[in-house]
Amino acid sequence: MFPYKNSITIDRKNNRPIYLQLCDQIISFIRAGKLPPSTKLPGSRRLADILGIHRKTMVAAFDELIAQGWIVSIPSKGTFINSELPIISPVNLNSSFDAKSKKQLSGFDFFHNTYIDDTDLSLENDFYLIGDGVPDNRLAPIDEIAKTYRNISKKEYHKKLLGYSSIYGNKELRKTLVTYLNQSRGLDITIDNILITRGSQMGLYLSSQLLLQQGKTIVVGATNYSTADNTFEYSNGKIERIKVDQNGLNTQQLEMICKKKQVDAVYVTSHHHHPTTVTLSAERRMHLLLLAEKYCFAIIEDDYDYDFHYENSPILPLASNDYHGNVIYIGAFSKIIAPAMRIGYLVAPKDFILEAAKLRRIIDRQGDTLLEETLATMIKVGDVQRHCNKVIKIYKQRRDLFCKLLKDKLSDYLSFDIPNGGMAIWVNLDKKYNWEPISVEAKKRKLYISDWKRYDMINSGHNSIRLGFASFNEIEIPIIIDRLHEAILAATTL
Ligand SMILES: Cc1ncc(COP(=O)(O)O)c(C=O)c1O
């Protein structure tokens, strides 16, 4: 007989009623083939005795299983597993099968993405995660967001905002962004040129899907934002790399490639090159635009941290000088407000926006209308600009403190240039040393250097990584530098 007593567990502290706990487990045994079709079950009285529960509970479980069609009761014969159920090859009773386990391997074939990291970034409280450069979420204007969200959720908006709506995203936000981007970035766009996305990443994905299918060529920097590389590869694009120096992407080298082969797109983080943080020079900006016009390629301009420029005003994007419809301009509020505010925009010629909207329709019907309306209101009443002005001052101070301590304490091991903007420092470790043991030692000291291997996707051995500074305050920064110092000392004296 099936070992009911050993196989069924009842958790009396669980909120789920006991009769349903019984049903769940009996169903999982049927599904696993452990209780095959037509198996006779013990009577409800006997099974209740075996399991040490009240008979009424057992009867309730049987009734539920009968109602769901898992078992049948045949008068004067007994209760059986439904003989109509498909026969499943039985799983060994002692096997590690666990219906609740989420770690089972799929019983079907599908695409495996080997390059996206799935590290859980939620570390214990006393751990510091030092990485790519992210905002300090503690500074996010959460009260303003909550207040505005609550106000716009009130009655009169219900009909307007809670239904299915435009595949281009919330119209009020699109209208607001037209003014915002034209004024702040020197663009000259209308509402037809703008699609709302969930962060810059969706803009990257939509663009690469539309541009790169069928193995089209995209040119990127020798060092590049690795997730952009991943996105292009996922879209079947062929990546060509060009050098990056103090002036950003080397456009002379790009021109040489264009002379030899068809280039379909160029990806550029013009404001602060990711990962090295340098700004694309004015000369190269003009050159890149001229090449795009001449060779008819798209420029994907990822302006992920436009607002964070500390020495002078932010440099206007390439999109502000695009007179021939070559630039696809991507931005978001993930860095200005917080990464969880999944609102971004894709700016491009109208025909491209239409196709991007259709594609987005397939993966995300329309975005988050209420949140988008909230953001539109916050931009209009000046909340976003006020917040931006506040955090720029704070991040500049943090950059200066981080750089000072890095220089004072670690200049024997590493070098760096103070970045003009952004949220991270591009740090070059002396080639005598290696990040691998340092990151191991850092982890022992509760400092987690995230994803550092991904800054060198082509294994060039440049030995440089990004150290994000913006998310740490003036108390945390010295602690972090001390831990890094200790980790380097421990790793280098091994
Ligand atoms: C260069 C670059 N592009 C795009 C993104 C994605 O940003 P989002 O959170 O807006 O999708 C990031 C995120 O860090 C980034 O660094």
Coordinates of C-alpha atoms and ligand atoms in Angstrom, one line a residue:
M1 CA 0.0 0.0 0.0
F2 CA 1.1 3.6 -0.6
P3 CA 2.9 4.9 2.5
Y4 CA 0.3 7.5 3.3
K5 CA 1.5 8.1 6.8
N6 CA 5.1 8.8 5.8
S7 CA 4.3 10.7 2.7
I8 CA 1.6 13.1 3.8
T9 CA 2.5 15.9 6.2
I10 CA 0.1 18.1 7.9
D11 CA 1.1 21.6 9.1
R12 CA -1.3 22.7 11.7
K13 CA 0.2 26.2 11.8
N14 CA -0.3 26.8 8.1
N15 CA -3.2 29.1 7.2
R16 CA -4.3 26.7 4.4
P17 CA -7.1 24.4 5.8
I18 CA -6.0 20.9 6.5
Y19 CA -8.4 19.3 4.1
L20 CA -6.8 21.4 1.3
Q21 CA -3.3 20.5 2.4
L22 CA -4.4 16.8 2.0
C23 CA -5.8 17.5 -1.4
D24 CA -2.6 19.3 -2.6
Q25 CA -0.5 16.4 -1.6
I26 CA -2.7 13.7 -3.0
I27 CA -2.9 15.6 -6.3
S28 CA 0.9 15.9 -6.4
F29 CA 1.2 12.1 -5.9
I30 CA -1.3 11.5 -8.7
R31 CA 0.6 14.0 -11.0
A32 CA 3.9 12.3 -10.2
G33 CA 2.5 8.9 -11.0
K34 CA 2.9 7.7 -7.5
L35 CA -0.8 7.1 -7.2
P36 CA -1.7 5.8 -10.7
P37 CA -5.2 5.8 -12.2
S38 CA -7.6 3.2 -10.8
T39 CA -5.6 2.9 -7.5
K40 CA -8.0 2.1 -4.7
L41 CA -7.8 4.6 -1.8
P42 CA -8.3 3.5 1.8
G43 CA -11.7 4.4 3.2
S44 CA -12.1 7.9 4.7
R45 CA -12.3 6.5 8.2
R46 CA -9.2 4.4 7.8
L47 CA -7.2 7.1 6.1
A48 CA -8.2 9.6 8.8
D49 CA -7.0 7.1 11.5
I50 CA -3.7 6.5 9.6
L51 CA -3.1 10.3 9.4
G52 CA -4.3 11.1 12.9
I53 CA -7.0 13.6 11.7
H54 CA -10.7 13.9 12.2
R55 CA -12.8 11.8 9.8
K56 CA -14.8 14.9 8.7
T57 CA -11.6 16.5 7.5
M58 CA -10.8 13.4 5.4
V59 CA -14.3 13.4 3.9
A60 CA -14.0 17.1 3.0
A61 CA -10.7 16.3 1.2
F62 CA -12.3 13.4 -0.7
D63 CA -15.3 15.6 -1.6
E64 CA -12.9 18.3 -3.0
L65 CA -10.9 15.7 -4.9
I66 CA -14.1 14.2 -6.4
A67 CA -15.3 17.7 -7.3
Q68 CA -12.0 18.4 -9.1
G69 CA -12.1 15.1 -10.9
W70 CA -9.0 13.5 -9.4
I71 CA -10.8 10.7 -7.7
V72 CA -14.2 8.9 -8.1
S73 CA -16.4 7.2 -5.6
I74 CA -18.0 4.0 -6.8
P75 CA -21.0 2.9 -4.6
S76 CA -20.3 -0.3 -2.6
K77 CA -16.8 -0.6 -4.2
G78 CA -14.9 2.3 -2.7
T79 CA -12.9 5.4 -3.7
F80 CA -10.4 5.2 -6.6
I81 CA -8.0 7.5 -8.5
N82 CA -9.9 8.5 -11.6
S83 CA -9.3 5.8 -14.2
E84 CA -9.7 8.4 -17.0
L85 CA -6.6 10.3 -16.0
P86 CA -3.6 9.8 -18.3
I87 CA -1.1 7.3 -17.1
I88 CA 2.1 8.9 -16.0
S89 CA 5.3 6.8 -15.7
P90 CA 5.7 6.5 -11.9
V91 CA 8.4 8.5 -10.1
N92 CA 10.4 6.5 -7.7
L93 CA 9.0 7.0 -4.3
N94 CA 12.5 7.7 -2.9
S95 CA 13.4 10.1 -5.7
S96 CA 14.1 13.7 -4.9
F97 CA 10.8 14.8 -6.6
D98 CA 9.4 17.7 -4.8
A99 CA 6.4 19.4 -6.4
K100 CA 7.2 22.6 -4.6
S101 CA 10.8 22.8 -5.7
K102 CA 11.4 25.6 -8.2
K103 CA 14.8 24.2 -9.1
Q104 CA 13.5 21.3 -11.3
L105 CA 14.8 21.0 -14.8
S106 CA 12.3 21.6 -17.5
G107 CA 11.0 18.7 -19.4
F108 CA 11.3 20.5 -22.7
D109 CA 14.0 22.2 -24.7
F110 CA 14.3 26.0 -24.9
F111 CA 16.8 28.8 -25.5
H112 CA 19.4 29.2 -22.7
N113 CA 21.0 32.6 -22.3
T114 CA 24.5 32.1 -21.0
Y115 CA 25.6 35.7 -20.7
I116 CA 23.0 37.4 -18.4
D117 CA 24.0 37.4 -14.8
D118 CA 21.3 36.4 -12.4
T119 CA 23.0 37.5 -9.2
D120 CA 20.5 38.6 -6.5
L121 CA 21.6 42.1 -5.6
S122 CA 19.7 42.2 -2.4
L123 CA 22.5 41.6 0.1
E124 CA 22.4 41.5 3.9
N125 CA 22.3 44.9 5.5
D126 CA 25.9 45.3 6.5
F127 CA 27.2 44.3 3.1
Y128 CA 28.2 47.0 0.7
L129 CA 27.6 46.4 -3.0
I130 CA 30.0 48.3 -5.0
G131 CA 29.3 48.2 -8.7
D132 CA 28.3 49.9 -11.9
G133 CA 27.1 53.2 -10.4
V134 CA 23.6 53.5 -9.2
P135 CA 21.6 56.2 -7.5
D136 CA 21.1 56.4 -3.8
N137 CA 17.5 55.1 -3.4
R138 CA 17.3 56.6 0.0
L139 CA 17.2 60.0 -1.6
A140 CA 14.4 59.1 -4.0
P141 CA 11.4 61.6 -3.8
I142 CA 9.1 58.8 -2.5
D143 CA 6.7 61.2 -0.6
E144 CA 6.1 63.2 -3.8
I145 CA 5.7 60.1 -5.8
A146 CA 3.2 58.7 -3.3
K147 CA 1.3 61.9 -2.9
T148 CA 1.0 62.5 -6.7
Y149 CA 0.1 58.8 -7.3
R150 CA -2.7 59.0 -4.7
N151 CA -4.1 62.2 -6.1
I152 CA -4.2 61.0 -9.7
S153 CA -5.7 57.7 -8.6
K154 CA -8.8 59.6 -7.3
K155 CA -12.2 59.1 -8.9
E156 CA -12.2 61.4 -11.8
Y157 CA -9.1 59.7 -13.3
H158 CA -10.4 56.2 -13.0
K159 CA -12.0 55.9 -16.3
K160 CA -9.2 57.6 -18.1
L161 CA -6.3 55.8 -16.6
L162 CA -7.3 52.3 -15.6
G163 CA -8.3 50.9 -19.0
Y164 CA -6.3 49.7 -22.0
S165 CA -4.9 52.7 -23.8
S166 CA -2.3 53.8 -26.4
I167 CA 0.4 51.5 -27.4
Y168 CA 2.8 54.5 -27.4
G169 CA 2.4 54.9 -23.6
N170 CA 0.6 57.6 -21.6
K171 CA -0.2 60.6 -23.8
E172 CA 0.2 63.1 -21.0
L173 CA 3.7 61.9 -20.3
R174 CA 4.6 61.9 -24.0
K175 CA 3.4 65.5 -24.3
T176 CA 5.3 66.5 -21.1
L177 CA 8.4 64.8 -22.3
V178 CA 8.3 66.6 -25.7
T179 CA 8.6 69.9 -23.8
Y180 CA 11.0 68.5 -21.2
L181 CA 13.4 67.0 -23.8
N182 CA 13.2 69.9 -26.2
Q183 CA 14.1 72.3 -23.4
S184 CA 16.7 70.3 -21.5
R185 CA 18.4 68.4 -24.4
G186 CA 18.0 70.8 -27.3
L187 CA 15.8 68.3 -29.2
D188 CA 13.2 69.4 -31.7
I189 CA 10.6 66.6 -31.5
T190 CA 6.9 66.3 -31.5
I191 CA 4.7 63.7 -29.8
D192 CA 5.0 61.4 -32.8
N193 CA 8.7 61.0 -32.1
I194 CA 8.3 59.5 -28.7
L195 CA 7.5 56.1 -27.3
I196 CA 7.4 55.4 -23.5
T197 CA 9.4 52.4 -22.5
R198 CA 10.1 50.6 -19.2
G199 CA 13.6 52.0 -18.6
S200 CA 16.4 52.4 -21.1
Q201 CA 16.8 48.7 -21.4
M202 CA 13.5 48.3 -23.2
G203 CA 14.6 51.0 -25.6
L204 CA 17.8 49.1 -26.3
Y205 CA 15.9 45.9 -26.8
L206 CA 13.2 47.3 -29.1
S207 CA 15.9 49.1 -31.2
S208 CA 18.1 46.1 -31.5
Q209 CA 15.2 43.8 -32.4
L210 CA 14.1 46.2 -35.2
L211 CA 17.6 47.0 -36.5
L212 CA 19.7 43.8 -36.1
Q213 CA 17.6 40.8 -37.0
Q214 CA 19.1 38.7 -39.8
G215 CA 22.6 39.2 -38.5
K216 CA 23.0 42.9 -39.2
T217 CA 26.2 44.6 -38.0
I218 CA 26.4 46.9 -35.0
V219 CA 29.6 48.8 -34.0
V220 CA 30.3 49.3 -30.3
G221 CA 33.3 50.4 -28.2
A222 CA 36.1 47.8 -27.4
T223 CA 34.9 48.4 -23.9
N224 CA 31.2 48.6 -23.8
Y225 CA 28.1 48.4 -21.6
S226 CA 28.0 44.6 -21.4
T227 CA 24.2 44.4 -21.2
A228 CA 24.0 46.3 -24.5
D229 CA 26.3 43.7 -26.0
N230 CA 24.1 41.0 -24.7
T231 CA 21.0 42.6 -26.1
F232 CA 22.5 43.0 -29.5
E233 CA 23.7 39.4 -29.6
Y234 CA 20.3 38.2 -28.4
S235 CA 18.8 40.1 -31.4
N236 CA 21.2 38.2 -33.7
G237 CA 23.3 41.3 -34.4
K238 CA 27.0 40.9 -35.3
I239 CA 29.2 43.1 -33.1
E240 CA 32.2 44.9 -34.4
R241 CA 34.4 46.8 -31.9
I242 CA 36.3 50.0 -32.2
K243 CA 38.8 51.6 -29.9
V244 CA 37.8 54.0 -27.1
D245 CA 40.2 56.7 -25.9
Q246 CA 40.0 59.9 -23.9
N247 CA 37.7 61.3 -26.6
G248 CA 35.3 58.4 -26.7
L249 CA 34.6 56.1 -29.6
N250 CA 37.3 56.3 -32.3
T251 CA 35.2 57.4 -35.3
Q252 CA 38.2 57.3 -37.7
Q253 CA 38.3 53.5 -37.2
L254 CA 34.5 53.4 -37.7
E255 CA 34.9 55.2 -41.0
M256 CA 37.5 52.6 -42.1
I257 CA 35.0 49.8 -41.3
C258 CA 32.2 51.6 -43.1
K259 CA 34.4 51.8 -46.2
K260 CA 34.8 48.0 -46.2
K261 CA 31.4 46.7 -45.1
Q262 CA 27.8 47.6 -44.4
V263 CA 27.4 49.0 -40.9
D264 CA 23.8 49.0 -39.8
A265 CA 24.0 50.6 -36.4
V266 CA 26.4 52.2 -33.9
Y267 CA 25.8 52.1 -30.2
V268 CA 27.2 55.0 -28.2
T269 CA 27.0 56.3 -24.7
S270 CA 28.1 59.7 -25.8
H271 CA 27.7 61.6 -22.5
H272 CA 29.8 59.3 -20.4
H273 CA 31.1 56.3 -22.2
H274 CA 30.1 53.1 -20.4
P275 CA 32.3 51.9 -18.8
T276 CA 35.2 54.3 -19.0
T277 CA 33.1 57.5 -18.3
V278 CA 34.8 59.7 -21.0
T279 CA 32.7 62.1 -23.0
L280 CA 32.6 61.9 -26.8
S281 CA 34.4 64.9 -28.1
A282 CA 32.6 67.6 -30.2
E283 CA 34.7 66.7 -33.2
R284 CA 33.8 63.0 -33.0
R285 CA 30.2 63.8 -32.5
M286 CA 30.1 65.7 -35.7
H287 CA 32.1 63.0 -37.5
L288 CA 29.8 60.3 -36.2
L289 CA 26.7 62.1 -37.4
L290 CA 28.3 62.7 -40.9
L291 CA 29.2 59.1 -41.2
A292 CA 25.6 58.0 -40.2
E293 CA 24.2 60.2 -42.9
K294 CA 26.7 59.1 -45.5
Y295 CA 26.5 55.4 -44.8
C296 CA 22.9 55.3 -43.7
F297 CA 23.3 53.6 -40.3
A298 CA 21.4 54.2 -37.1
I299 CA 23.0 55.7 -34.1
I300 CA 21.6 54.2 -30.9
E301 CA 22.5 57.0 -28.4
D302 CA 22.0 55.6 -24.9
D303 CA 21.9 58.7 -22.7
Y304 CA 21.5 56.8 -19.4
D305 CA 23.0 59.4 -17.1
Y306 CA 22.4 62.7 -18.9
D307 CA 21.6 64.7 -15.8
F308 CA 24.8 63.9 -13.9
H309 CA 27.5 66.2 -15.1
Y310 CA 29.4 68.0 -12.4
E311 CA 31.9 70.4 -13.9
N312 CA 29.7 72.2 -16.5
S313 CA 26.2 71.9 -18.0
P314 CA 25.5 68.5 -19.5
I315 CA 26.7 68.1 -23.1
L316 CA 23.7 68.1 -25.5
P317 CA 23.1 64.7 -27.1
L318 CA 23.9 63.8 -30.7
A319 CA 20.1 63.7 -31.1
S320 CA 20.0 67.5 -30.8
N321 CA 22.0 67.7 -34.1
D322 CA 20.4 65.0 -36.0
Y323 CA 19.0 66.5 -39.2
H324 CA 18.8 63.4 -41.2
G325 CA 16.8 61.0 -39.0
N326 CA 19.8 58.8 -38.0
V327 CA 19.6 59.0 -34.2
I328 CA 17.6 56.8 -31.9
Y329 CA 17.8 58.5 -28.6
I330 CA 17.2 56.5 -25.4
G331 CA 16.8 57.7 -21.9
A332 CA 15.1 57.0 -18.6
F333 CA 14.3 58.1 -15.1
S334 CA 16.0 55.1 -13.5
K335 CA 19.0 57.1 -12.5
I336 CA 17.4 60.4 -11.8
I337 CA 14.7 58.9 -9.5
A338 CA 15.3 55.2 -8.8
P339 CA 15.9 52.0 -10.8
A340 CA 12.5 50.7 -9.8
M341 CA 10.8 53.7 -11.5
R342 CA 10.6 51.7 -14.8
I343 CA 9.9 54.6 -17.1
G344 CA 12.0 55.6 -20.0
Y345 CA 11.6 56.9 -23.5
L346 CA 12.7 56.2 -27.1
V347 CA 13.0 59.1 -29.4
A348 CA 13.3 58.5 -33.1
P349 CA 11.7 59.4 -36.5
K350 CA 8.0 58.7 -36.6
D351 CA 8.1 55.6 -38.8
F352 CA 10.6 53.9 -36.4
I353 CA 8.5 54.8 -33.4
L354 CA 5.5 53.2 -34.9
E355 CA 7.3 49.9 -35.4
A356 CA 8.8 50.1 -31.9
A357 CA 5.4 50.7 -30.5
K358 CA 4.0 47.6 -32.3
L359 CA 6.9 45.5 -31.0
R360 CA 6.4 46.8 -27.5
R361 CA 2.7 45.9 -27.8
I362 CA 3.8 42.3 -28.0
I363 CA 5.9 42.2 -24.9
D364 CA 4.1 44.8 -22.7
R365 CA 0.6 45.9 -23.8
Q366 CA 1.0 49.5 -22.7
G367 CA 3.2 50.1 -19.7
D368 CA 2.1 51.5 -16.3
T369 CA -0.4 54.3 -17.1
L370 CA -0.9 55.5 -13.5
L371 CA 2.8 55.7 -12.8
E372 CA 3.4 57.4 -16.1
E373 CA 0.7 60.0 -15.4
T374 CA 2.3 60.5 -11.9
L375 CA 5.7 61.2 -13.5
A376 CA 4.2 63.6 -16.0
T377 CA 2.6 65.6 -13.1
M378 CA 5.9 65.5 -11.2
I379 CA 7.8 66.9 -14.2
K380 CA 5.2 69.6 -14.8
V381 CA 5.1 70.8 -11.2
G382 CA 8.9 70.8 -11.0
D383 CA 9.4 67.9 -8.5
V384 CA 11.7 66.1 -10.9
Q385 CA 14.0 69.1 -11.5
R386 CA 14.1 70.0 -7.8
H387 CA 15.1 66.4 -7.0
C388 CA 17.7 66.4 -9.7
N389 CA 19.3 69.7 -8.5
K390 CA 19.4 68.3 -5.0
V391 CA 21.1 65.0 -5.9
I392 CA 23.6 66.4 -8.3
K393 CA 25.1 68.5 -5.5
I394 CA 25.2 65.4 -3.2
Y395 CA 26.7 63.1 -5.8
K396 CA 29.4 65.7 -6.7
Q397 CA 30.4 65.8 -3.0
R398 CA 30.4 62.0 -2.9
R399 CA 32.5 61.7 -6.1
D400 CA 35.0 64.1 -4.6
L401 CA 35.3 62.3 -1.3
F402 CA 35.5 58.9 -3.0
C403 CA 38.2 60.1 -5.3
K404 CA 40.2 61.7 -2.5
L405 CA 40.2 58.6 -0.4
L406 CA 41.0 56.4 -3.3
K407 CA 43.9 58.6 -4.1
D408 CA 45.1 59.0 -0.5
K409 CA 44.9 55.3 0.4
L410 CA 45.1 53.3 -2.8
S411 CA 47.2 55.1 -5.3
D412 CA 50.0 52.5 -4.9
Y413 CA 47.7 50.0 -6.4
L414 CA 45.5 51.8 -8.8
S415 CA 45.0 54.9 -10.9
F416 CA 42.0 56.7 -12.2
D417 CA 40.8 60.0 -13.7
I418 CA 38.1 62.0 -11.8
P419 CA 35.0 61.5 -13.9
N420 CA 33.2 64.7 -15.1
G421 CA 29.9 63.1 -14.4
G422 CA 28.0 59.9 -13.9
M423 CA 27.9 57.7 -10.8
A424 CA 31.1 55.6 -11.1
I425 CA 34.8 55.9 -11.4
W426 CA 36.8 53.9 -14.0
V427 CA 39.6 52.5 -11.9
N428 CA 42.7 50.9 -13.4
L429 CA 44.4 48.3 -11.2
D430 CA 48.1 48.1 -11.6
K431 CA 48.8 45.1 -13.9
K432 CA 50.9 43.5 -11.1
Y433 CA 47.6 42.8 -9.3
N434 CA 44.4 41.0 -10.1
W435 CA 40.8 41.7 -9.2
E436 CA 39.9 38.1 -8.7
P437 CA 41.6 37.6 -5.3
I438 CA 40.8 41.1 -4.3
S439 CA 37.1 40.6 -4.8
V440 CA 37.3 37.3 -2.8
E441 CA 39.0 39.1 0.1
A442 CA 36.6 42.0 -0.2
K443 CA 33.6 39.6 0.1
K444 CA 35.1 38.3 3.4
R445 CA 35.0 41.9 4.5
K446 CA 31.4 42.4 3.5
L447 CA 32.2 44.4 0.4
Y448 CA 30.8 42.9 -2.7
I449 CA 32.4 44.0 -6.0
S450 CA 29.6 43.1 -8.4
D451 CA 30.0 41.9 -11.9
W452 CA 33.6 43.2 -12.4
K453 CA 34.4 40.5 -15.0
R454 CA 31.9 42.0 -17.4
Y455 CA 33.9 45.1 -18.0
D456 CA 36.2 43.1 -20.2
M457 CA 33.9 41.1 -22.4
I458 CA 36.7 40.5 -24.9
N459 CA 39.3 39.5 -22.4
S460 CA 41.7 42.2 -23.4
G461 CA 43.2 42.2 -19.9
H462 CA 42.8 46.0 -19.3
N463 CA 42.4 45.3 -15.6
S464 CA 40.0 48.2 -15.1
I465 CA 36.6 48.2 -13.5
R466 CA 33.9 50.7 -12.5
L467 CA 33.5 51.6 -8.8
G468 CA 30.1 53.2 -8.3
F469 CA 30.2 56.0 -5.7
A470 CA 26.8 57.7 -5.8
S471 CA 24.8 55.3 -3.6
F472 CA 27.1 55.7 -0.5
N473 CA 27.0 58.6 1.9
E474 CA 30.0 60.3 3.6
I475 CA 29.9 57.9 6.5
E476 CA 29.9 54.8 4.2
I477 CA 32.5 55.9 1.7
P478 CA 35.4 55.8 4.2
I479 CA 34.3 52.4 5.4
I480 CA 34.2 51.1 1.8
I481 CA 37.6 52.5 0.9
D482 CA 39.0 50.9 4.1
R483 CA 37.5 47.5 3.3
L484 CA 38.8 47.7 -0.2
H485 CA 42.2 48.7 1.1
E486 CA 42.3 45.8 3.5
A487 CA 41.1 43.4 0.7
I488 CA 43.9 44.6 -1.6
L489 CA 46.5 44.2 1.2
A490 CA 45.3 40.7 2.0
A491 CA 45.1 39.7 -1.6
T492 CA 48.5 41.1 -2.5
T493 CA 50.4 39.6 0.4
L494 CA 49.0 36.1 -0.1
Ligands
LIG1 C1 24.7 52.3 -20.1 C2 23.4 51.9 -19.6 N1 22.4 51.8 -20.4 C3 21.2 51.3 -20.0 C4 21.0 51.0 -18.7 C5 19.6 50.4 -18.3 O1 18.9 51.4 -17.5 P1 17.4 51.3 -17.1 O2 17.4 50.9 -15.7 O3 16.8 52.6 -17.4 O4 16.8 50.2 -18.0 C6 22.0 51.1 -17.8 C7 21.8 50.7 -16.4 O5 22.6 50.7 -15.5 C8 23.3 51.5 -18.2 O6 24.3 51.6 -17.4

